[in-house]
Amino acid sequence: MSGRQENRQSKKALIVGSGIAGLASAIRLRRLGFDVEVFEKNAYPGGKLTSFKLGAYHFDAGPSLFTMPHLVEELLEKNILEYVKSETACHYFWEDDTVIKFPADIKQLINEVPKQLNVAAEPLKKHFERSKYIYDKTHKVFIERSLHKLNFNLDLIKAIIAIPKLFIFNTMHRVNKRKLNHPKLVQIFDRYATYNGSSPYLAPGILNIIPHLEHGIGTFFPTNGMQAITDVLVKEATELGVVFHYNQKVEKIIVQSKICKGLETNDSIFKGEIVVCNSDIKPAYNYLLKGEKKPKKTMEQEPSSSALIFYWGIDKKFEELDLHNILFSENYEQEFEAIFKDKTIYEDPTVYIHVSSKIVKNSAPLNGENWFVMINVPYNSGQDWEKLREKARKYILEKINRILKTDIEKHIVCEDYLDPIRIEERTSSFGGALYGASSNDRMAAFFRHPNFSKVKGLYFVGGSVHPGGGIPLCLNSAKIACEIIAKDF
Ligand code: FAD
């Protein structure tokens, strides 16, 4: 560290939570020369990005899709994250026995998939071009910078000029229906709205940026499972001298006359000039910052969807399955209405099956697989989750049996589950929402909380603030916050 950075070491940065954004902030701030301490209420780091063992099976508990690995790599100087690039993005299944093995590579995809569906390739090609166009015009302004501190520069001018072609004023589904020439393609591309917990029937068409991330930039998977991302960041942070306090719930962020002074945990008081809050923004204002004025628009935003997951140890190998698999609902629109309007589960849910043992050695016995079986569900607003879980399990089993022509229950040797209540308990996410606020409102991006605040020394990172949920955006939130901190201090 340089002499200038050494001087800064007297300044202390305290981080509330060790989610992916908290870990990335810890590494960045330590490199800027701050003394960094992380306070985590759980006994383990990573928040949603964690894993567990059940008998002979090992499961990634939360995220399973890994895009933009360079955002992790740029945090690592001493350690390496090992991962592979996927050749296939996903296996899609329908009730009419159609199976599409969707290649990750765009050229291969455009060459193969339209032939299988007996449609022209041009609309699909154009769709990917539009996706790249949205990415090129917006990522520097909306994803990599603070939306709330925009500089009037060339990137912003380009984004403003591009607005008519960003499909902000149409829903994602309407755009996809108009532009793509087969209902199955529409359903595949509509699904990308779920990558940030939204409905394609409500979210704006600008979300069509997501296919470019998965296919244009690529889809990847850590060879030791998703937990490896958390592990490598904790290792890097620890080697840099970041101090971790586990089982330390932060009860209060101490603010005096609009200046941050530190925080109070269940154990003691810690002083510091900077607090980076990686806790969900709603509980942060409701419990940690009780005396501070709440940001009304942010607090009123509709939460994103949550998830119901069954982790099943399976005693059989299913060759037709890949790392990521989707068994589509027959009526996608009704499914999203059930989730976002009726706030319940749908009787014919789209089922996602993630089988990390296809890649991660020793995560299942030789003749078995570790199934992570997930459906999208509403955030918790007081539903009877025990009842819903029971119903959902039945619907999921029936769907899998119909499509994979099996009797899957016979092959389940061990089982656990995650539902919105457990997600909220374990990570403090409001209502167990996976991605903070949904993007169902065209203005949602503007109402997300900025990465800074009106309190000097207080910053926010993670899936519930700008630029949004999901691993890449959370990592960007840390980058933006730390750039602001570097300027402020
Ligand atoms: P979080 O993971 O939310 O962690 C916050 C941490 O802060 C927790 O450890 C919590 O205990 C701690 N904390 C909170 N309050 C306090 C307090 N008061 N005191 C001390 N500690 C506190 N993203 C993808 O990119 N790809 C996917 O495939 C994907 N799938 C997902 C599937 C599931 C089931 C889930 C749950 C999420 C998924 N996501 C996915 C979303 C992704 O996991 C999250 O956006 C991201 O991990 C959130 O990181 P974060 O930094 O916001 O922190």
XYZ file of C-alpha atoms and ligand atoms in Angstrom:
542
model
C 0.000 0.000 0.000
C 1.239 3.508 -0.778
C 2.112 6.048 1.903
C -1.066 7.953 1.150
C -3.104 4.804 1.618
C -1.228 4.005 4.874
C -2.407 7.354 6.287
C -5.978 6.452 5.491
C -5.715 3.312 7.618
C -6.806 5.256 10.667
C -10.209 5.496 8.964
C -12.454 2.563 9.692
C -15.057 1.062 7.393
C -17.682 -1.171 9.002
C -19.750 -3.430 6.784
C -23.185 -4.737 7.743
C -23.551 -8.189 6.183
C -21.302 -10.541 4.246
C -23.423 -11.024 1.128
C -21.618 -10.896 -2.192
C -21.794 -7.077 -2.260
C -20.560 -6.799 1.341
C -17.577 -9.030 0.524
C -16.767 -7.100 -2.658
C -16.983 -3.811 -0.720
C -14.687 -5.178 1.999
C -12.004 -6.081 -0.569
C -12.279 -2.786 -2.423
C -12.197 -0.643 0.733
C -9.264 -2.551 2.176
C -7.367 -1.931 -1.071
C -8.210 1.766 -0.720
C -6.433 1.638 2.632
C -9.305 1.529 5.108
C -9.404 -0.728 8.160
C -12.326 -2.974 7.353
C -14.526 -5.055 9.632
C -17.486 -7.116 8.466
C -20.407 -7.916 10.785
C -22.510 -10.918 9.856
C -25.498 -12.137 11.847
C -25.105 -15.705 10.582
C -22.339 -18.119 11.561
C -21.274 -18.248 7.890
C -20.579 -15.733 5.098
C -22.231 -15.280 1.705
C -25.887 -14.544 2.513
C -27.879 -16.061 -0.345
C -24.713 -17.383 -1.980
C -24.110 -20.356 0.276
C -24.272 -24.154 0.236
C -25.022 -27.117 2.479
C -24.650 -30.867 2.758
C -27.480 -33.345 3.076
C -26.340 -36.949 3.512
C -24.068 -37.794 0.581
C -25.296 -34.825 -1.444
C -23.967 -31.287 -1.587
C -26.213 -28.419 -2.690
C -25.704 -24.807 -3.663
C -28.480 -23.166 -1.674
C -29.198 -20.053 -3.766
C -27.883 -18.703 -7.057
C -27.036 -21.202 -9.766
C -26.495 -19.050 -12.834
C -23.116 -17.343 -13.084
C -22.582 -14.584 -15.629
C -19.907 -11.877 -15.960
C -17.161 -13.695 -13.985
C -14.752 -10.825 -14.691
C -16.578 -8.876 -11.963
C -15.358 -11.455 -9.445
C -11.935 -11.781 -11.034
C -11.215 -8.070 -10.862
C -11.471 -8.382 -7.057
C -8.851 -11.118 -6.887
C -5.122 -10.505 -6.781
C -3.941 -13.401 -4.637
C -6.538 -16.075 -5.414
C -8.136 -17.713 -8.425
C -11.724 -18.718 -9.065
C -11.880 -21.815 -11.249
C -14.864 -21.996 -13.554
C -15.952 -23.389 -16.914
C -17.834 -21.795 -19.787
C -21.075 -23.618 -20.562
C -21.734 -24.837 -24.090
C -25.442 -25.219 -23.432
C -27.369 -22.454 -21.689
C -30.414 -24.498 -20.764
C -32.504 -27.533 -21.702
C -36.104 -26.417 -22.252
C -38.948 -28.936 -21.982
C -42.662 -28.626 -22.820
C -45.661 -30.848 -22.189
C -45.944 -31.652 -25.932
C -42.581 -33.469 -25.681
C -40.633 -30.686 -27.390
C -37.121 -30.430 -25.986
C -34.811 -27.594 -27.028
C -31.186 -27.782 -26.000
C -30.514 -24.068 -26.139
C -26.847 -23.490 -27.056
C -24.969 -20.745 -25.239
C -23.189 -19.617 -28.404
C -25.376 -17.212 -30.407
C -24.222 -18.359 -33.861
C -24.860 -22.010 -33.045
C -28.205 -21.113 -31.487
C -29.345 -19.132 -34.533
C -28.215 -21.961 -36.765
C -29.920 -24.793 -34.876
C -33.006 -23.633 -32.961
C -35.071 -22.053 -35.803
C -34.560 -25.246 -37.867
C -35.904 -27.320 -35.009
C -38.964 -25.064 -34.703
C -39.306 -24.777 -38.468
C -39.146 -20.955 -38.510
C -36.884 -18.365 -40.157
C -33.640 -17.554 -38.325
C -33.646 -13.798 -39.027
C -36.031 -12.671 -36.204
C -33.929 -14.532 -33.637
C -30.723 -13.019 -35.000
C -32.253 -9.536 -34.850
C -33.438 -10.185 -31.292
C -29.882 -10.824 -30.129
C -28.705 -7.730 -31.995
C -31.342 -5.668 -30.150
C -30.234 -7.203 -26.855
C -26.616 -6.241 -27.523
C -27.712 -2.762 -28.614
C -29.526 -2.220 -25.290
C -26.443 -3.440 -23.401
C -24.017 -1.269 -25.380
C -26.107 1.869 -24.956
C -27.001 1.491 -21.304
C -24.481 -0.492 -19.249
C -22.071 2.382 -18.683
C -24.868 4.713 -17.585
C -27.402 2.510 -15.811
C -25.364 -0.438 -14.512
C -21.808 0.696 -13.844
C -22.486 4.185 -12.481
C -24.717 5.740 -9.906
C -28.009 6.664 -11.589
C -28.297 9.370 -8.954
C -25.008 11.129 -9.757
C -25.181 11.162 -13.544
C -22.550 13.209 -15.345
C -23.592 14.780 -18.599
C -21.096 12.944 -20.799
C -20.981 11.093 -24.119
C -22.298 7.830 -22.625
C -25.338 9.590 -21.208
C -26.006 11.382 -24.496
C -25.796 8.042 -26.350
C -28.222 6.452 -23.880
C -30.674 9.342 -24.212
C -30.567 9.206 -28.016
C -31.164 5.441 -27.870
C -34.280 5.701 -25.656
C -36.808 5.055 -28.480
C -35.010 1.773 -29.237
C -34.735 0.586 -25.633
C -38.376 -0.589 -25.437
C -38.970 1.216 -22.162
C -42.603 1.956 -22.981
C -43.628 -1.584 -23.979
C -43.732 -4.694 -21.849
C -41.107 -7.333 -22.449
C -43.767 -9.844 -23.522
C -45.340 -7.448 -26.025
C -41.930 -6.783 -27.591
C -41.060 -10.481 -27.716
C -44.452 -11.446 -29.153
C -44.114 -8.835 -31.895
C -40.487 -9.582 -32.738
C -40.152 -13.355 -32.387
C -41.843 -15.790 -34.715
C -42.712 -18.758 -32.511
C -44.612 -18.958 -29.182
C -41.918 -21.215 -27.705
C -39.254 -18.622 -28.512
C -41.444 -15.939 -26.937
C -41.736 -18.055 -23.778
C -37.974 -18.682 -23.660
C -37.173 -14.966 -23.994
C -39.992 -13.897 -21.640
C -38.357 -16.057 -18.954
C -35.438 -13.649 -18.699
C -37.720 -11.302 -16.708
C -37.477 -13.813 -13.865
C -33.712 -13.219 -13.696
C -34.527 -10.156 -11.655
C -37.745 -11.412 -10.108
C -40.185 -9.686 -12.457
C -43.073 -10.578 -14.770
C -42.522 -10.307 -18.551
C -46.169 -9.184 -18.812
C -45.444 -6.098 -16.663
C -41.707 -5.376 -16.888
C -40.447 -3.077 -19.652
C -38.806 -4.407 -22.826
C -35.442 -2.944 -21.788
C -35.029 -6.165 -19.766
C -34.311 -7.784 -23.131
C -30.742 -6.753 -22.282
C -30.429 -10.010 -20.273
C -30.098 -12.514 -23.181
C -26.988 -10.629 -24.274
C -25.404 -11.185 -20.865
C -26.085 -14.917 -21.013
C -25.376 -15.575 -24.695
C -23.304 -12.622 -25.897
C -20.941 -12.560 -22.921
C -21.491 -16.148 -21.831
C -22.735 -18.380 -19.078
C -20.275 -19.977 -16.675
C -20.109 -22.254 -13.662
C -17.499 -22.562 -10.902
C -15.957 -26.045 -10.995
C -16.398 -26.332 -7.214
C -19.959 -25.008 -7.220
C -21.382 -21.547 -6.628
C -20.163 -21.481 -3.007
C -16.639 -21.192 -4.453
C -17.411 -17.539 -5.283
C -18.117 -16.724 -1.627
C -15.133 -18.802 -0.486
C -12.637 -17.101 -2.783
C -13.857 -13.596 -1.852
C -13.681 -14.362 1.890
C -10.161 -15.782 1.410
C -9.003 -12.734 -0.560
C -10.529 -10.362 2.005
C -9.021 -12.237 4.960
C -5.563 -12.282 3.355
C -5.862 -8.525 2.832
C -6.543 -8.083 6.548
C -10.318 -7.683 6.620
C -11.694 -8.751 10.015
C -14.868 -10.867 10.033
C -17.252 -10.992 12.997
C -19.786 -13.823 12.684
C -22.913 -14.260 14.829
C -22.913 -10.472 15.256
C -26.261 -8.985 14.384
C -26.096 -5.255 13.787
C -28.926 -3.682 15.789
C -28.299 -0.043 14.969
C -26.280 2.205 12.684
C -25.175 5.129 14.849
C -25.897 8.521 13.292
C -25.349 11.886 14.985
C -26.288 15.140 13.244
C -26.360 13.434 9.842
C -22.896 11.951 10.316
C -22.298 8.229 10.598
C -20.384 7.313 13.768
C -20.368 3.503 13.728
C -22.684 0.691 14.650
C -24.069 -1.290 17.532
C -24.282 -5.084 17.466
C -25.955 -7.537 19.841
C -22.535 -7.599 21.564
C -20.985 -4.149 21.585
C -20.412 -0.766 19.930
C -17.942 -0.288 17.088
C -16.823 3.158 16.000
C -16.083 3.983 12.372
C -16.260 6.843 9.867
C -17.856 4.675 7.204
C -20.678 2.158 7.350
C -21.521 0.143 4.250
C -24.907 -1.463 4.667
C -25.322 -4.760 2.768
C -28.585 -5.488 4.556
C -31.805 -5.183 2.530
C -32.832 -1.531 2.316
C -36.297 -1.955 3.895
C -35.173 -3.587 7.191
C -32.202 -1.194 7.162
C -34.528 1.824 7.417
C -37.119 0.029 9.569
C -34.708 -1.278 12.216
C -31.115 -0.070 11.823
C -31.835 3.596 11.025
C -34.979 4.157 13.062
C -34.444 7.896 13.580
C -33.728 8.660 9.908
C -36.266 9.791 7.345
C -37.374 6.854 5.190
C -37.134 7.178 1.406
C -40.854 6.913 0.569
C -40.663 5.754 -3.058
C -38.047 3.123 -2.234
C -39.997 1.786 0.725
C -43.182 1.533 -1.357
C -41.631 -0.413 -4.239
C -43.156 -3.805 -5.020
C -40.782 -6.583 -3.919
C -39.500 -8.996 -6.537
C -40.692 -12.580 -6.619
C -39.293 -15.103 -4.185
C -38.621 -18.803 -4.668
C -39.687 -22.158 -3.341
C -36.919 -24.714 -3.666
C -36.805 -28.419 -2.963
C -33.331 -29.869 -2.634
C -33.572 -33.517 -3.577
C -30.877 -36.163 -3.400
C -31.757 -38.397 -6.375
C -30.567 -42.012 -6.658
C -30.579 -42.095 -10.461
C -28.896 -40.281 -13.344
C -31.063 -38.426 -15.862
C -29.119 -38.127 -19.120
C -31.733 -35.811 -20.667
C -30.990 -33.173 -18.026
C -28.177 -30.626 -18.197
C -26.812 -28.180 -15.601
C -29.854 -25.879 -16.074
C -33.272 -27.222 -17.101
C -36.697 -25.645 -17.447
C -40.018 -27.475 -17.602
C -42.357 -24.802 -18.924
C -45.882 -24.054 -17.747
C -48.635 -24.455 -20.330
C -49.993 -21.004 -19.460
C -47.169 -18.611 -18.660
C -49.409 -15.541 -18.386
C -51.652 -17.179 -15.777
C -48.589 -18.331 -13.856
C -47.299 -14.748 -13.564
C -50.776 -13.500 -12.662
C -50.907 -16.025 -9.836
C -47.490 -14.868 -8.557
C -47.792 -11.092 -8.880
C -51.556 -10.434 -8.740
C -53.038 -13.226 -6.632
C -49.813 -13.643 -4.601
C -50.059 -17.403 -4.648
C -48.611 -20.425 -6.461
C -49.860 -21.656 -9.828
C -51.196 -25.180 -10.339
C -48.991 -25.757 -13.416
C -45.768 -24.006 -12.420
C -42.665 -23.601 -14.556
C -40.132 -25.862 -12.858
C -36.410 -25.114 -12.881
C -34.114 -28.071 -12.179
C -30.475 -27.275 -11.511
C -28.128 -30.264 -11.315
C -24.696 -29.043 -10.236
C -23.408 -32.631 -9.958
C -23.266 -32.572 -13.773
C -20.141 -30.405 -13.223
C -19.109 -30.487 -9.574
C -17.326 -33.716 -8.687
C -18.377 -35.502 -5.490
C -21.515 -33.404 -5.003
C -23.638 -36.554 -5.433
C -22.991 -40.316 -5.188
C -21.736 -42.006 -8.360
C -25.158 -43.102 -9.577
C -27.089 -40.133 -8.283
C -27.695 -36.417 -8.858
C -28.272 -33.397 -6.621
C -31.482 -31.737 -7.795
C -32.238 -28.121 -6.918
C -35.899 -27.860 -7.942
C -37.265 -24.338 -7.917
C -40.468 -22.509 -8.810
C -41.049 -18.756 -8.737
C -43.432 -17.720 -5.982
C -44.638 -14.393 -4.544
C -42.758 -12.684 -1.738
C -44.098 -13.435 1.721
C -47.095 -11.279 2.572
C -48.579 -13.589 5.199
C -49.598 -16.589 3.052
C -49.872 -20.031 4.650
C -46.508 -21.301 3.346
C -46.825 -24.746 4.862
C -49.991 -25.340 2.863
C -48.599 -23.731 -0.292
C -45.418 -25.785 -0.029
C -47.395 -29.008 0.236
C -49.474 -28.079 -2.821
C -46.442 -26.925 -4.804
C -44.597 -30.173 -4.083
C -47.517 -32.133 -5.542
C -47.721 -29.902 -8.657
C -43.958 -30.149 -9.185
C -43.876 -33.934 -8.821
C -46.757 -34.279 -11.304
C -45.077 -31.967 -13.799
C -41.735 -33.760 -13.609
C -43.414 -37.161 -13.927
C -45.408 -36.043 -16.983
C -42.497 -34.453 -18.809
C -39.604 -36.717 -17.851
C -41.846 -39.819 -17.927
C -40.752 -41.021 -14.524
C -41.970 -41.564 -10.973
C -39.554 -39.140 -9.375
C -40.750 -39.536 -5.789
C -39.350 -43.082 -5.775
C -35.896 -41.678 -6.489
C -35.789 -39.002 -3.766
C -33.497 -40.257 -1.005
C -33.196 -37.041 1.014
C -34.941 -33.687 0.982
C -34.817 -30.162 2.318
C -36.501 -26.931 1.239
C -36.170 -23.145 1.121
C -39.205 -20.869 1.054
C -39.755 -17.087 1.360
C -39.938 -17.325 5.156
C -36.599 -19.123 5.423
C -35.000 -16.744 2.896
C -36.112 -13.774 5.002
C -34.967 -15.397 8.256
C -31.560 -16.302 6.842
C -30.721 -13.162 4.844
C -33.073 -10.417 6.153
C -34.446 -9.890 2.640
C -37.805 -8.168 2.882
C -40.546 -10.805 2.349
C -37.881 -13.244 1.142
C -37.712 -11.382 -2.198
C -34.750 -12.614 -4.224
C -33.801 -9.356 -5.944
C -35.016 -6.447 -3.764
C -37.656 -4.580 -5.774
C -39.200 -6.041 -8.931
C -38.810 -4.267 -12.277
C -42.529 -4.512 -12.999
C -42.737 -0.724 -12.925
C -40.973 1.132 -15.731
C -39.633 3.605 -13.143
C -38.376 0.872 -10.785
C -34.695 1.472 -11.583
C -35.049 5.140 -10.600
C -36.748 4.381 -7.274
C -34.105 1.917 -6.108
C -32.076 3.447 -3.295
C -28.782 5.031 -4.399
C -25.482 3.564 -3.196
C -24.940 6.633 -0.999
C -27.197 8.457 1.465
C -27.914 11.823 3.032
C -25.961 10.684 6.080
C -22.239 11.400 5.682
C -20.298 8.137 5.745
C -23.292 5.839 5.147
C -23.457 3.781 1.925
C -25.641 0.968 0.606
C -24.761 -2.079 -1.482
C -26.505 -5.323 -2.462
C -29.453 -6.654 -4.360
C -32.066 -4.272 -2.949
C -30.315 -1.045 -4.051
C -28.955 0.356 -7.314
C -28.314 -1.201 -9.824
C -30.275 -4.294 -8.700
C -30.277 -7.958 -7.685
C -28.293 -10.893 -9.024
C -24.574 -11.503 -8.589
C -23.254 -9.181 -11.351
C -25.396 -6.220 -10.308
C -24.579 -6.711 -6.617
C -20.875 -6.672 -7.512
C -21.462 -3.482 -9.479
C -23.216 -1.912 -6.483
C -20.051 -2.447 -4.434
C -17.903 -0.986 -7.202
C -20.069 2.132 -7.475
C -20.291 2.636 -3.694
C -16.525 2.264 -3.255
C -15.815 4.715 -6.068
C -18.064 7.236 -4.313
C -16.363 6.540 -0.960
C -12.935 7.047 -2.547
C -14.075 10.492 -3.713
C -15.863 11.383 -0.448
C -12.879 10.436 1.762
P -27.390 -11.138 0.582
O -27.047 -12.420 -0.047
O -28.803 -10.726 0.628
O -26.795 -11.191 2.048
C -26.961 -10.176 2.978
C -26.186 -10.588 4.214
O -26.302 -9.585 5.211
C -26.719 -11.879 4.836
O -25.642 -12.745 5.091
C -27.379 -11.410 6.116
O -27.333 -12.383 7.147
C -26.553 -10.197 6.456
N -27.276 -9.236 7.287
C -28.447 -8.617 6.984
N -28.811 -7.797 7.989
C -27.847 -7.900 8.935
C -27.652 -7.304 10.222
N -28.541 -6.444 10.726
N -26.548 -7.623 10.907
C -25.620 -8.493 10.401
N -25.766 -9.114 9.217
C -26.862 -8.810 8.491
N -28.469 -14.366 -8.665
C -27.776 -14.691 -9.775
O -26.934 -13.902 -10.238
N -27.974 -15.888 -10.409
C -28.884 -16.788 -9.950
O -29.024 -17.884 -10.515
C -29.644 -16.464 -8.798
N -30.545 -17.337 -8.290
C -31.018 -17.154 -7.022
C -31.736 -18.179 -6.407
C -32.129 -18.053 -5.094
C -32.887 -19.161 -4.425
C -31.815 -16.883 -4.375
C -32.207 -16.756 -2.919
C -31.165 -15.831 -4.998
C -30.749 -15.953 -6.325
N -30.019 -14.965 -6.983
C -29.377 -15.231 -8.154
C -29.881 -13.628 -6.389
C -28.540 -13.464 -5.685
O -28.327 -14.544 -4.855
C -28.593 -12.204 -4.860
O -28.969 -11.081 -5.654
C -27.250 -11.879 -4.205
O -26.587 -13.020 -3.739
C -27.547 -10.917 -3.066
O -26.356 -10.497 -2.483
P -26.328 -9.311 -1.458
O -24.973 -8.738 -1.497
O -27.474 -8.410 -1.685
O -26.479 -9.989 -0.015
